[in-house]
Amino acid sequence: MRDVDFIDPIHGWAVGKYGVILHTSDGGANWSEQFRSVDPTDHLNAVDFINSDEGWAAGESGIILHTTDGGENWTPQTSGSVEALQDIVAM
């Protein structure tokens, strides 16, 4: 995994290689896969949530993913770049 973001002591998300997004709702004791990219080169480098529903993930080739339902669904967004995005800050 390349980045982890917790919005409180028990709810968190982690992102990493192969476009994987994991979620925990028990403080990290257990993790479940919420998303995996169909392109194995879509490595994710950063994740940031502003609340329990809305968050973004970013990574290689300028990929940005957005969720408004706690990670149940992720929608690709256009960054305008093909460079690797190393960090993302949700506002």
Coordinates of C-alpha atoms in Angstrom, one line a residue:
M1 CA 0.0 0.0 0.0
R2 CA 1.2 3.5 -0.8
D3 CA -1.1 5.8 1.2
V4 CA -3.7 5.5 4.0
D5 CA -6.4 8.0 5.2
F6 CA -8.5 7.7 8.3
I7 CA -11.5 10.1 8.8
D8 CA -11.8 8.9 12.4
P9 CA -10.3 6.2 14.6
I10 CA -12.2 3.4 12.9
H11 CA -12.9 4.3 9.2
G12 CA -10.1 4.4 6.7
W13 CA -9.0 3.8 3.2
A14 CA -5.7 2.6 1.7
V15 CA -4.5 2.7 -1.9
G16 CA -1.7 1.0 -3.7
K17 CA -0.3 -1.0 -6.6
Y18 CA -2.6 -2.3 -9.4
G19 CA -5.2 0.4 -8.6
V20 CA -6.3 -1.3 -5.4
I21 CA -8.5 0.6 -2.9
L22 CA -9.1 -1.1 0.5
H23 CA -11.5 0.1 3.3
T24 CA -11.7 -0.6 7.0
S25 CA -14.5 0.1 9.4
D26 CA -12.9 -1.4 12.5
G27 CA -9.7 0.6 12.9
G28 CA -7.6 -1.4 10.5
A29 CA -8.2 -4.9 12.1
N30 CA -9.8 -6.0 8.9
W31 CA -9.7 -4.6 5.3
S32 CA -11.9 -5.2 2.4
E33 CA -11.3 -4.5 -1.3
Q34 CA -13.5 -1.7 -2.7
F35 CA -11.9 -1.2 -6.0
R36 CA -9.3 -2.7 -8.4
S37 CA -8.4 -1.1 -11.7
V38 CA -8.9 -3.1 -14.8
D39 CA -5.5 -1.7 -16.0
P40 CA -2.7 -3.3 -13.8
T41 CA -0.5 -0.2 -14.4
D42 CA -2.9 2.2 -12.7
H43 CA -1.0 2.3 -9.4
L44 CA -2.6 4.6 -6.9
N45 CA -0.3 6.8 -4.8
A46 CA -2.6 8.9 -2.7
V47 CA -6.1 8.9 -1.0
D48 CA -7.9 11.7 0.9
F49 CA -11.5 11.8 2.2
I50 CA -13.3 14.9 3.5
N51 CA -16.0 12.8 5.3
S52 CA -17.3 9.3 5.4
D53 CA -18.8 9.6 1.9
E54 CA -16.7 11.8 -0.3
G55 CA -13.1 11.1 -1.2
W56 CA -10.5 11.1 -4.0
A57 CA -7.6 8.8 -5.0
A58 CA -4.8 9.7 -7.4
G59 CA -1.9 7.9 -9.1
E60 CA 0.1 6.9 -12.1
S61 CA -0.7 8.3 -15.6
G62 CA -2.6 11.2 -14.0
I63 CA -5.4 9.0 -12.8
I64 CA -7.9 10.5 -10.4
L65 CA -10.9 8.6 -8.9
H66 CA -13.7 10.2 -7.0
T67 CA -16.4 8.7 -4.7
T68 CA -19.5 10.2 -3.1
D69 CA -20.7 7.0 -1.4
G70 CA -17.9 5.9 0.9
G71 CA -16.0 4.1 -1.9
E72 CA -18.8 1.8 -3.0
N73 CA -18.4 3.4 -6.5
W74 CA -15.5 5.2 -7.9
T75 CA -15.7 7.5 -10.9
P76 CA -12.6 8.4 -13.0
Q77 CA -11.9 12.1 -13.4
T78 CA -9.6 13.8 -15.9
S79 CA -6.5 15.4 -14.4
G80 CA -5.2 16.8 -17.7
S81 CA -1.8 15.2 -17.1
V82 CA -0.1 11.9 -17.9
E83 CA 2.4 12.3 -15.1
A84 CA 2.2 10.3 -11.9
L85 CA 0.2 12.1 -9.3
Q86 CA 2.0 11.6 -5.9
D87 CA -0.5 13.3 -3.6
I88 CA -4.1 14.6 -3.4
V89 CA -5.8 16.9 -0.9
A90 CA -9.5 17.0 -0.8
M91 CA -11.1 20.4 0.1

